[in-house]
């Protein structure tokens, strides 16, 4: 399991400033419940236009909670111009560091702060970052990936996955992430590889069960493990795939979205459109 600093553990076990602010001056929402992480960050300004209070609500792992919690302390007393200079690296450093695999939590904190500041100024940041969705598993666009690569000087697909989650699921977006990395290095790939799910074939019962197992191992489990969760296949009854969730997934409030939105989506993509995923009762 991950090696967390005492500060991460402290902010996870005793998160500061959880909740909502009545009539906030800025609100930013990032992430998606379907992808297992979502963060709402808000603040109130004082009469000198400095942040006097910040709060957050999140569905996410311990690092996401710790990142948002420490961020609420970092922004207090700052003007918007000062607060917008906070980078995801500053958030990670304020926690004494985060495991590389969890850096996406600091990125989510920074993005929520940026969205809240933009909201104060009447700008919809989501529109600014609209672009081609590169990673369908996690809904991440080329503009988001490019920005995180530049901000953190990333150089590999694995880095991009650690900092954005893009590429942490079915991996079909890896060639496109590589293209982005190359293009930012000034190189252009001659023949870009089109990422496509494999064609569905007619399967015997045994082949179908094997493919379900393989899809869980290859496409679903690694993404859940990224957030300290896990999944076990319990049984297959026709189109019903019965599983148990373990680790953080078992107690996560968004586990239903993980199952129906993510796990079932992957099994439908790779095995059959008729698959229904359910938790062992
Ligand atoms: S499309 Fe990116 S991991 Fe599946």
PDB file of C-alpha atoms and ligand atoms in Angstrom:
ATOM      1  CA  UNK A   1       0.000   0.000   0.000  1.00  0.00           C
ATOM      2  CA  UNK A   2       1.031   3.639  -0.317  1.00  0.00           C
ATOM      3  CA  UNK A   3       3.561   5.268   1.952  1.00  0.00           C
ATOM      4  CA  UNK A   4       1.762   8.343   3.316  1.00  0.00           C
ATOM      5  CA  UNK A   5       3.353  11.147   5.352  1.00  0.00           C
ATOM      6  CA  UNK A   6       2.116  11.938   8.861  1.00  0.00           C
ATOM      7  CA  UNK A   7       0.627  15.159   7.479  1.00  0.00           C
ATOM      8  CA  UNK A   8      -1.412  13.301   4.862  1.00  0.00           C
ATOM      9  CA  UNK A   9      -2.675  10.927   7.548  1.00  0.00           C
ATOM     10  CA  UNK A  10      -3.522  13.834   9.853  1.00  0.00           C
ATOM     11  CA  UNK A  11      -5.515  15.717   7.186  1.00  0.00           C
ATOM     12  CA  UNK A  12      -7.236  12.499   6.117  1.00  0.00           C
ATOM     13  CA  UNK A  13      -8.221  11.483   9.649  1.00  0.00           C
ATOM     14  CA  UNK A  14      -9.019  15.040  10.802  1.00  0.00           C
ATOM     15  CA  UNK A  15     -10.005  16.946   7.665  1.00  0.00           C
ATOM     16  CA  UNK A  16     -10.253  20.713   8.111  1.00  0.00           C
ATOM     17  CA  UNK A  17     -13.058  22.886   6.776  1.00  0.00           C
ATOM     18  CA  UNK A  18     -15.384  20.191   5.466  1.00  0.00           C
ATOM     19  CA  UNK A  19     -18.813  21.416   4.458  1.00  0.00           C
ATOM     20  CA  UNK A  20     -20.472  24.267   2.635  1.00  0.00           C
ATOM     21  CA  UNK A  21     -20.307  28.053   2.878  1.00  0.00           C
ATOM     22  CA  UNK A  22     -23.547  29.973   2.687  1.00  0.00           C
ATOM     23  CA  UNK A  23     -23.454  32.442  -0.240  1.00  0.00           C
ATOM     24  CA  UNK A  24     -19.847  31.719  -1.269  1.00  0.00           C
ATOM     25  CA  UNK A  25     -17.996  34.188  -3.524  1.00  0.00           C
ATOM     26  CA  UNK A  26     -16.443  31.381  -5.570  1.00  0.00           C
ATOM     27  CA  UNK A  27     -17.336  27.714  -6.131  1.00  0.00           C
ATOM     28  CA  UNK A  28     -15.414  25.189  -8.205  1.00  0.00           C
ATOM     29  CA  UNK A  29     -16.460  21.624  -8.926  1.00  0.00           C
ATOM     30  CA  UNK A  30     -14.148  19.137 -10.617  1.00  0.00           C
ATOM     31  CA  UNK A  31     -13.934  15.392 -11.207  1.00  0.00           C
ATOM     32  CA  UNK A  32     -16.803  13.026 -11.615  1.00  0.00           C
ATOM     33  CA  UNK A  33     -18.494  10.554  -9.329  1.00  0.00           C
ATOM     34  CA  UNK A  34     -18.441   7.976 -12.126  1.00  0.00           C
ATOM     35  CA  UNK A  35     -14.642   8.137 -12.060  1.00  0.00           C
ATOM     36  CA  UNK A  36     -14.464   7.797  -8.300  1.00  0.00           C
ATOM     37  CA  UNK A  37     -13.213  11.300  -7.469  1.00  0.00           C
ATOM     38  CA  UNK A  38     -15.162  14.537  -7.248  1.00  0.00           C
ATOM     39  CA  UNK A  39     -14.351  17.730  -5.376  1.00  0.00           C
ATOM     40  CA  UNK A  40     -16.366  20.866  -4.641  1.00  0.00           C
ATOM     41  CA  UNK A  41     -14.301  23.757  -3.303  1.00  0.00           C
ATOM     42  CA  UNK A  42     -15.669  27.136  -2.225  1.00  0.00           C
ATOM     43  CA  UNK A  43     -14.513  30.307  -0.524  1.00  0.00           C
ATOM     44  CA  UNK A  44     -15.686  33.614   0.870  1.00  0.00           C
ATOM     45  CA  UNK A  45     -13.814  36.908   0.471  1.00  0.00           C
ATOM     46  CA  UNK A  46     -13.433  39.645   3.084  1.00  0.00           C
ATOM     47  CA  UNK A  47     -13.878  43.345   2.417  1.00  0.00           C
ATOM     48  CA  UNK A  48     -10.248  43.582   1.226  1.00  0.00           C
ATOM     49  CA  UNK A  49     -10.926  40.866  -1.371  1.00  0.00           C
ATOM     50  CA  UNK A  50      -8.803  38.340   0.489  1.00  0.00           C
ATOM     51  CA  UNK A  51     -10.031  34.790   1.080  1.00  0.00           C
ATOM     52  CA  UNK A  52     -11.304  34.676   4.649  1.00  0.00           C
ATOM     53  CA  UNK A  53     -12.803  31.183   4.651  1.00  0.00           C
ATOM     54  CA  UNK A  54     -12.630  28.082   2.426  1.00  0.00           C
ATOM     55  CA  UNK A  55     -14.503  24.783   2.607  1.00  0.00           C
ATOM     56  CA  UNK A  56     -14.743  21.596   0.594  1.00  0.00           C
ATOM     57  CA  UNK A  57     -16.813  18.491  -0.020  1.00  0.00           C
ATOM     58  CA  UNK A  58     -15.361  15.461  -1.745  1.00  0.00           C
ATOM     59  CA  UNK A  59     -15.951  11.890  -2.807  1.00  0.00           C
ATOM     60  CA  UNK A  60     -12.492  10.456  -3.059  1.00  0.00           C
ATOM     61  CA  UNK A  61      -9.632   8.591  -1.457  1.00  0.00           C
ATOM     62  CA  UNK A  62      -7.579   9.661   1.560  1.00  0.00           C
ATOM     63  CA  UNK A  63      -5.153  11.699  -0.571  1.00  0.00           C
ATOM     64  CA  UNK A  64      -8.032  13.593  -2.200  1.00  0.00           C
ATOM     65  CA  UNK A  65      -9.428  14.472   1.222  1.00  0.00           C
ATOM     66  CA  UNK A  66      -5.988  15.472   2.541  1.00  0.00           C
ATOM     67  CA  UNK A  67      -5.220  17.595  -0.556  1.00  0.00           C
ATOM     68  CA  UNK A  68      -8.511  19.494  -0.329  1.00  0.00           C
ATOM     69  CA  UNK A  69      -8.195  19.896   3.438  1.00  0.00           C
ATOM     70  CA  UNK A  70      -4.687  21.380   3.320  1.00  0.00           C
ATOM     71  CA  UNK A  71      -5.701  23.619   0.415  1.00  0.00           C
ATOM     72  CA  UNK A  72      -8.468  25.226   2.504  1.00  0.00           C
ATOM     73  CA  UNK A  73      -5.738  26.273   4.967  1.00  0.00           C
ATOM     74  CA  UNK A  74      -3.302  27.421   2.275  1.00  0.00           C
ATOM     75  CA  UNK A  75      -5.668  29.890   0.619  1.00  0.00           C
ATOM     76  CA  UNK A  76      -6.892  31.756   3.698  1.00  0.00           C
ATOM     77  CA  UNK A  77      -5.524  35.322   3.831  1.00  0.00           C
ATOM     78  CA  UNK A  78      -4.571  35.304   0.142  1.00  0.00           C
ATOM     79  CA  UNK A  79      -5.893  37.541  -2.629  1.00  0.00           C
ATOM     80  CA  UNK A  80      -7.248  35.762  -5.704  1.00  0.00           C
ATOM     81  CA  UNK A  81      -4.073  36.681  -7.580  1.00  0.00           C
ATOM     82  CA  UNK A  82      -1.949  35.107  -4.847  1.00  0.00           C
ATOM     83  CA  UNK A  83      -4.178  32.033  -4.531  1.00  0.00           C
ATOM     84  CA  UNK A  84      -4.110  31.311  -8.245  1.00  0.00           C
ATOM     85  CA  UNK A  85      -0.335  30.927  -8.075  1.00  0.00           C
ATOM     86  CA  UNK A  86      -0.726  27.805  -5.898  1.00  0.00           C
ATOM     87  CA  UNK A  87       0.291  24.770  -7.966  1.00  0.00           C
ATOM     88  CA  UNK A  88      -0.510  21.120  -7.465  1.00  0.00           C
ATOM     89  CA  UNK A  89       3.135  20.658  -6.433  1.00  0.00           C
ATOM     90  CA  UNK A  90       2.642  23.282  -3.670  1.00  0.00           C
ATOM     91  CA  UNK A  91      -0.333  21.271  -2.384  1.00  0.00           C
ATOM     92  CA  UNK A  92       1.676  18.033  -2.409  1.00  0.00           C
ATOM     93  CA  UNK A  93       4.606  19.771  -0.683  1.00  0.00           C
ATOM     94  CA  UNK A  94       2.303  21.202   2.007  1.00  0.00           C
ATOM     95  CA  UNK A  95       1.405  17.607   2.806  1.00  0.00           C
ATOM     96  CA  UNK A  96       5.072  16.599   3.034  1.00  0.00           C
ATOM     97  CA  UNK A  97       4.704  14.873  -0.353  1.00  0.00           C
ATOM     98  CA  UNK A  98       2.284  12.440  -1.967  1.00  0.00           C
ATOM     99  CA  UNK A  99       3.056   9.078  -3.588  1.00  0.00           C
ATOM    100  CA  UNK A 100       3.549   9.620  -7.355  1.00  0.00           C
ATOM    101  CA  UNK A 101       0.516   7.403  -7.986  1.00  0.00           C
ATOM    102  CA  UNK A 102      -1.614   9.840  -5.955  1.00  0.00           C
ATOM    103  CA  UNK A 103      -0.465  13.113  -7.489  1.00  0.00           C
ATOM    104  CA  UNK A 104      -3.767  13.335  -9.375  1.00  0.00           C
ATOM    105  CA  UNK A 105      -5.352  14.264  -6.011  1.00  0.00           C
ATOM    106  CA  UNK A 106      -3.182  17.396  -5.760  1.00  0.00           C
ATOM    107  CA  UNK A 107      -4.053  18.202  -9.390  1.00  0.00           C
ATOM    108  CA  UNK A 108      -7.750  17.878  -8.562  1.00  0.00           C
ATOM    109  CA  UNK A 109      -7.315  20.313  -5.643  1.00  0.00           C
ATOM    110  CA  UNK A 110      -5.577  22.847  -7.828  1.00  0.00           C
ATOM    111  CA  UNK A 111      -8.209  22.508 -10.557  1.00  0.00           C
ATOM    112  CA  UNK A 112     -11.028  23.032  -8.050  1.00  0.00           C
ATOM    113  CA  UNK A 113      -9.328  26.167  -6.709  1.00  0.00           C
ATOM    114  CA  UNK A 114      -8.836  27.443 -10.248  1.00  0.00           C
ATOM    115  CA  UNK A 115     -12.489  26.746 -11.084  1.00  0.00           C
ATOM    116  CA  UNK A 116     -13.629  28.583  -7.929  1.00  0.00           C
ATOM    117  CA  UNK A 117     -11.482  31.633  -8.750  1.00  0.00           C
ATOM    118  CA  UNK A 118     -12.792  31.604 -12.341  1.00  0.00           C
ATOM    119  CA  UNK A 119     -16.332  31.374 -10.969  1.00  0.00           C
ATOM    120  CA  UNK A 120     -15.744  34.569  -8.942  1.00  0.00           C
ATOM    121  CA  UNK A 121     -14.728  36.275 -12.170  1.00  0.00           C
ATOM    122  CA  UNK A 122     -17.747  34.948 -14.069  1.00  0.00           C
ATOM    123  CA  UNK A 123     -15.683  32.518 -16.190  1.00  0.00           C
ATOM    124  CA  UNK A 124     -16.687  28.881 -16.784  1.00  0.00           C
ATOM    125  CA  UNK A 125     -13.355  27.057 -16.585  1.00  0.00           C
ATOM    126  CA  UNK A 126     -14.868  23.852 -17.971  1.00  0.00           C
ATOM    127  CA  UNK A 127     -15.390  25.664 -21.285  1.00  0.00           C
ATOM    128  CA  UNK A 128     -11.773  26.854 -21.260  1.00  0.00           C
ATOM    129  CA  UNK A 129     -10.557  23.270 -20.895  1.00  0.00           C
ATOM    130  CA  UNK A 130     -12.970  21.769 -23.392  1.00  0.00           C
ATOM    131  CA  UNK A 131     -11.250  19.711 -26.032  1.00  0.00           C
ATOM    132  CA  UNK A 132     -11.055  16.235 -27.463  1.00  0.00           C
ATOM    133  CA  UNK A 133     -11.762  13.581 -24.824  1.00  0.00           C
ATOM    134  CA  UNK A 134      -8.632  11.446 -24.912  1.00  0.00           C
ATOM    135  CA  UNK A 135      -9.335   9.109 -22.009  1.00  0.00           C
ATOM    136  CA  UNK A 136     -12.898   7.895 -22.178  1.00  0.00           C
ATOM    137  CA  UNK A 137     -12.606   5.864 -18.970  1.00  0.00           C
ATOM    138  CA  UNK A 138     -11.982   9.020 -16.938  1.00  0.00           C
ATOM    139  CA  UNK A 139     -13.353  11.716 -19.291  1.00  0.00           C
ATOM    140  CA  UNK A 140     -10.066  13.622 -19.617  1.00  0.00           C
ATOM    141  CA  UNK A 141      -9.417  15.974 -22.517  1.00  0.00           C
ATOM    142  CA  UNK A 142      -6.269  16.720 -24.484  1.00  0.00           C
ATOM    143  CA  UNK A 143      -6.141  20.239 -23.021  1.00  0.00           C
ATOM    144  CA  UNK A 144      -6.219  18.950 -19.453  1.00  0.00           C
ATOM    145  CA  UNK A 145      -3.478  16.418 -20.212  1.00  0.00           C
ATOM    146  CA  UNK A 146      -1.317  18.992 -21.992  1.00  0.00           C
ATOM    147  CA  UNK A 147      -1.575  21.411 -19.118  1.00  0.00           C
ATOM    148  CA  UNK A 148      -0.606  18.873 -16.456  1.00  0.00           C
ATOM    149  CA  UNK A 149       2.313  17.641 -18.597  1.00  0.00           C
ATOM    150  CA  UNK A 150       3.617  21.204 -18.910  1.00  0.00           C
ATOM    151  CA  UNK A 151       3.006  22.197 -15.269  1.00  0.00           C
ATOM    152  CA  UNK A 152       4.760  19.113 -13.932  1.00  0.00           C
ATOM    153  CA  UNK A 153       7.247  18.394 -16.733  1.00  0.00           C
ATOM    154  CA  UNK A 154       5.942  14.878 -17.216  1.00  0.00           C
ATOM    155  CA  UNK A 155       7.654  12.578 -19.658  1.00  0.00           C
ATOM    156  CA  UNK A 156       5.852   9.222 -19.728  1.00  0.00           C
ATOM    157  CA  UNK A 157       2.358   7.770 -20.029  1.00  0.00           C
ATOM    158  CA  UNK A 158       2.713   6.378 -16.508  1.00  0.00           C
ATOM    159  CA  UNK A 159       3.418   9.910 -15.212  1.00  0.00           C
ATOM    160  CA  UNK A 160       0.299  11.209 -16.967  1.00  0.00           C
ATOM    161  CA  UNK A 161      -1.748   8.434 -15.363  1.00  0.00           C
ATOM    162  CA  UNK A 162      -0.388   9.269 -11.912  1.00  0.00           C
ATOM    163  CA  UNK A 163      -1.154  12.966 -12.300  1.00  0.00           C
ATOM    164  CA  UNK A 164      -4.508  12.837 -14.126  1.00  0.00           C
ATOM    165  CA  UNK A 165      -5.753   9.217 -13.960  1.00  0.00           C
ATOM    166  CA  UNK A 166      -5.926   9.294 -17.790  1.00  0.00           C
ATOM    167  CA  UNK A 167      -4.778   5.915 -19.047  1.00  0.00           C
ATOM    168  CA  UNK A 168      -5.406   4.132 -15.739  1.00  0.00           C
ATOM    169  CA  UNK A 169      -8.291   1.999 -17.024  1.00  0.00           C
ATOM    170  CA  UNK A 170      -8.549   0.115 -20.305  1.00  0.00           C
ATOM    171  CA  UNK A 171      -5.310   1.682 -21.625  1.00  0.00           C
ATOM    172  CA  UNK A 172      -6.695   2.165 -25.153  1.00  0.00           C
ATOM    173  CA  UNK A 173      -5.863   5.879 -24.841  1.00  0.00           C
ATOM    174  CA  UNK A 174      -2.146   5.234 -24.237  1.00  0.00           C
ATOM    175  CA  UNK A 175      -1.140   5.806 -27.888  1.00  0.00           C
ATOM    176  CA  UNK A 176      -2.919   9.159 -27.890  1.00  0.00           C
ATOM    177  CA  UNK A 177      -1.286  10.193 -24.611  1.00  0.00           C
ATOM    178  CA  UNK A 178       2.059   9.249 -26.130  1.00  0.00           C
ATOM    179  CA  UNK A 179       1.272  11.447 -29.127  1.00  0.00           C
ATOM    180  CA  UNK A 180       0.580  14.389 -26.839  1.00  0.00           C
ATOM    181  CA  UNK A 181       3.840  13.782 -24.961  1.00  0.00           C
ATOM    182  CA  UNK A 182       5.727  13.624 -28.237  1.00  0.00           C
ATOM    183  CA  UNK A 183       4.062  16.692 -29.725  1.00  0.00           C
ATOM    184  CA  UNK A 184       4.946  18.699 -26.600  1.00  0.00           C
ATOM    185  CA  UNK A 185       8.546  17.620 -27.095  1.00  0.00           C
ATOM    186  CA  UNK A 186       8.317  19.019 -30.605  1.00  0.00           C
ATOM    187  CA  UNK A 187       8.114  15.596 -32.205  1.00  0.00           C
ATOM    188  CA  UNK A 188       5.234  14.422 -34.373  1.00  0.00           C
ATOM    189  CA  UNK A 189       4.416  10.770 -34.758  1.00  0.00           C
ATOM    190  CA  UNK A 190       4.208   9.792 -38.432  1.00  0.00           C
ATOM    191  CA  UNK A 191       1.296   7.402 -38.206  1.00  0.00           C
ATOM    192  CA  UNK A 192      -0.901   8.089 -35.197  1.00  0.00           C
ATOM    193  CA  UNK A 193      -2.463   4.913 -33.863  1.00  0.00           C
ATOM    194  CA  UNK A 194      -6.231   5.039 -33.604  1.00  0.00           C
ATOM    195  CA  UNK A 195      -7.373   3.747 -30.188  1.00  0.00           C
ATOM    196  CA  UNK A 196     -10.231   1.310 -30.669  1.00  0.00           C
ATOM    197  CA  UNK A 197     -11.789  -1.301 -28.421  1.00  0.00           C
ATOM    198  CA  UNK A 198     -11.261  -4.813 -29.765  1.00  0.00           C
ATOM    199  CA  UNK A 199     -14.064  -6.093 -32.017  1.00  0.00           C
ATOM    200  CA  UNK A 200     -16.654  -8.254 -30.228  1.00  0.00           C
ATOM    201  CA  UNK A 201     -16.688 -11.878 -31.331  1.00  0.00           C
ATOM    202  CA  UNK A 202     -19.116 -14.769 -30.856  1.00  0.00           C
ATOM    203  CA  UNK A 203     -17.980 -16.594 -27.751  1.00  0.00           C
ATOM    204  CA  UNK A 204     -18.559 -19.985 -26.196  1.00  0.00           C
ATOM    205  CA  UNK A 205     -19.569 -19.939 -22.518  1.00  0.00           C
ATOM    206  CA  UNK A 206     -16.039 -20.787 -21.439  1.00  0.00           C
ATOM    207  CA  UNK A 207     -14.490 -18.117 -23.677  1.00  0.00           C
ATOM    208  CA  UNK A 208     -16.979 -15.573 -22.391  1.00  0.00           C
ATOM    209  CA  UNK A 209     -16.185 -16.358 -18.728  1.00  0.00           C
ATOM    210  CA  UNK A 210     -12.479 -16.123 -19.473  1.00  0.00           C
ATOM    211  CA  UNK A 211     -12.944 -12.789 -21.227  1.00  0.00           C
ATOM    212  CA  UNK A 212     -14.911 -11.427 -18.263  1.00  0.00           C
ATOM    213  CA  UNK A 213     -12.095 -12.501 -15.934  1.00  0.00           C
ATOM    214  CA  UNK A 214      -9.449 -11.011 -18.201  1.00  0.00           C
ATOM    215  CA  UNK A 215     -11.348  -7.737 -18.567  1.00  0.00           C
ATOM    216  CA  UNK A 216     -11.662  -7.387 -14.801  1.00  0.00           C
ATOM    217  CA  UNK A 217      -7.936  -8.112 -14.358  1.00  0.00           C
ATOM    218  CA  UNK A 218      -6.707  -5.887 -17.157  1.00  0.00           C
ATOM    219  CA  UNK A 219      -9.226  -3.041 -17.446  1.00  0.00           C
ATOM    220  CA  UNK A 220     -11.036  -2.682 -14.126  1.00  0.00           C
ATOM    221  CA  UNK A 221      -8.846  -3.811 -11.234  1.00  0.00           C
ATOM    222  CA  UNK A 222      -5.828  -1.547 -11.976  1.00  0.00           C
ATOM    223  CA  UNK A 223      -8.059   1.556 -12.074  1.00  0.00           C
ATOM    224  CA  UNK A 224      -9.678   0.714  -8.728  1.00  0.00           C
ATOM    225  CA  UNK A 225      -6.313  -0.132  -7.176  1.00  0.00           C
ATOM    226  CA  UNK A 226      -5.112   3.343  -8.137  1.00  0.00           C
ATOM    227  CA  UNK A 227      -7.442   4.608  -5.397  1.00  0.00           C
ATOM    228  CA  UNK A 228      -6.741   1.857  -2.875  1.00  0.00           C
ATOM    229  CA  UNK A 229      -9.805  -0.191  -3.843  1.00  0.00           C
ATOM    230  CA  UNK A 230     -10.236  -3.589  -5.477  1.00  0.00           C
ATOM    231  CA  UNK A 231     -12.786  -5.904  -7.043  1.00  0.00           C
ATOM    232  CA  UNK A 232     -13.270  -9.689  -6.932  1.00  0.00           C
ATOM    233  CA  UNK A 233     -15.311 -11.770  -9.332  1.00  0.00           C
ATOM    234  CA  UNK A 234     -17.707 -13.987  -7.346  1.00  0.00           C
ATOM    235  CA  UNK A 235     -19.878 -15.634  -9.985  1.00  0.00           C
ATOM    236  CA  UNK A 236     -21.284 -15.351 -13.494  1.00  0.00           C
ATOM    237  CA  UNK A 237     -24.937 -16.221 -14.132  1.00  0.00           C
ATOM    238  CA  UNK A 238     -25.839 -15.642 -17.773  1.00  0.00           C
ATOM    239  CA  UNK A 239     -25.420 -11.908 -18.297  1.00  0.00           C
ATOM    240  CA  UNK A 240     -25.145 -11.207 -14.563  1.00  0.00           C
ATOM    241  CA  UNK A 241     -21.607 -10.668 -13.304  1.00  0.00           C
ATOM    242  CA  UNK A 242     -21.543 -10.813  -9.511  1.00  0.00           C
ATOM    243  CA  UNK A 243     -18.631  -9.129  -7.743  1.00  0.00           C
ATOM    244  CA  UNK A 244     -17.468  -7.857  -4.362  1.00  0.00           C
ATOM    245  CA  UNK A 245     -15.719  -4.552  -3.836  1.00  0.00           C
ATOM    246  CA  UNK A 246     -12.792  -4.365  -1.446  1.00  0.00           C
ATOM    247  CA  UNK A 247     -10.542  -1.714   0.122  1.00  0.00           C
ATOM    248  CA  UNK A 248     -11.690   1.894  -0.191  1.00  0.00           C
ATOM    249  CA  UNK A 249     -14.260   0.877  -2.842  1.00  0.00           C
ATOM    250  CA  UNK A 250     -16.255  -1.151  -0.300  1.00  0.00           C
ATOM    251  CA  UNK A 251     -17.078   1.893   1.837  1.00  0.00           C
ATOM    252  CA  UNK A 252     -16.959   4.528  -0.887  1.00  0.00           C
ATOM    253  CA  UNK A 253     -20.196   6.517  -1.298  1.00  0.00           C
ATOM    254  CA  UNK A 254     -19.675   6.443  -5.064  1.00  0.00           C
ATOM    255  CA  UNK A 255     -19.294   2.646  -5.260  1.00  0.00           C
ATOM    256  CA  UNK A 256     -22.554   2.386  -7.179  1.00  0.00           C
ATOM    257  CA  UNK A 257     -21.153   4.683  -9.862  1.00  0.00           C
ATOM    258  CA  UNK A 258     -17.925   2.683  -9.899  1.00  0.00           C
ATOM    259  CA  UNK A 259     -19.899  -0.503 -10.511  1.00  0.00           C
ATOM    260  CA  UNK A 260     -22.500   0.691 -12.982  1.00  0.00           C
ATOM    261  CA  UNK A 261     -20.614   3.541 -14.619  1.00  0.00           C
ATOM    262  CA  UNK A 262     -17.139   2.101 -14.804  1.00  0.00           C
ATOM    263  CA  UNK A 263     -17.000  -1.703 -14.272  1.00  0.00           C
ATOM    264  CA  UNK A 264     -20.186  -2.477 -16.169  1.00  0.00           C
ATOM    265  CA  UNK A 265     -19.172  -0.035 -18.940  1.00  0.00           C
ATOM    266  CA  UNK A 266     -15.856  -1.824 -19.409  1.00  0.00           C
ATOM    267  CA  UNK A 267     -17.446  -5.280 -19.471  1.00  0.00           C
ATOM    268  CA  UNK A 268     -20.002  -4.091 -22.000  1.00  0.00           C
ATOM    269  CA  UNK A 269     -17.257  -2.560 -24.105  1.00  0.00           C
ATOM    270  CA  UNK A 270     -15.037  -5.638 -24.112  1.00  0.00           C
ATOM    271  CA  UNK A 271     -17.417  -8.570 -23.658  1.00  0.00           C
ATOM    272  CA  UNK A 272     -21.112  -7.933 -24.350  1.00  0.00           C
ATOM    273  CA  UNK A 273     -23.620  -5.064 -24.352  1.00  0.00           C
ATOM    274  CA  UNK A 274     -25.913  -7.168 -22.178  1.00  0.00           C
ATOM    275  CA  UNK A 275     -23.708  -7.542 -19.126  1.00  0.00           C
ATOM    276  CA  UNK A 276     -25.180  -6.414 -15.800  1.00  0.00           C
ATOM    277  CA  UNK A 277     -22.782  -6.010 -12.892  1.00  0.00           C
ATOM    278  CA  UNK A 278     -24.065  -6.454  -9.346  1.00  0.00           C
ATOM    279  CA  UNK A 279     -22.590  -6.757  -5.882  1.00  0.00           C
ATOM    280  CA  UNK A 280     -22.850 -10.062  -4.030  1.00  0.00           C
ATOM    281  CA  UNK A 281     -25.692  -9.749  -1.531  1.00  0.00           C
TER     282      UNK A 281
HETATM  283  S1  LIG B   1      -9.727   5.296 -22.410  1.00  0.00           S
HETATM  284 FE1  LIG B   1      -8.126   5.914 -21.087  1.00  0.00          FE
HETATM  285  S2  LIG B   1      -7.907   4.287 -19.708  1.00  0.00           S
HETATM  286 FE2  LIG B   1      -9.608   3.687 -20.943  1.00  0.00          FE
END
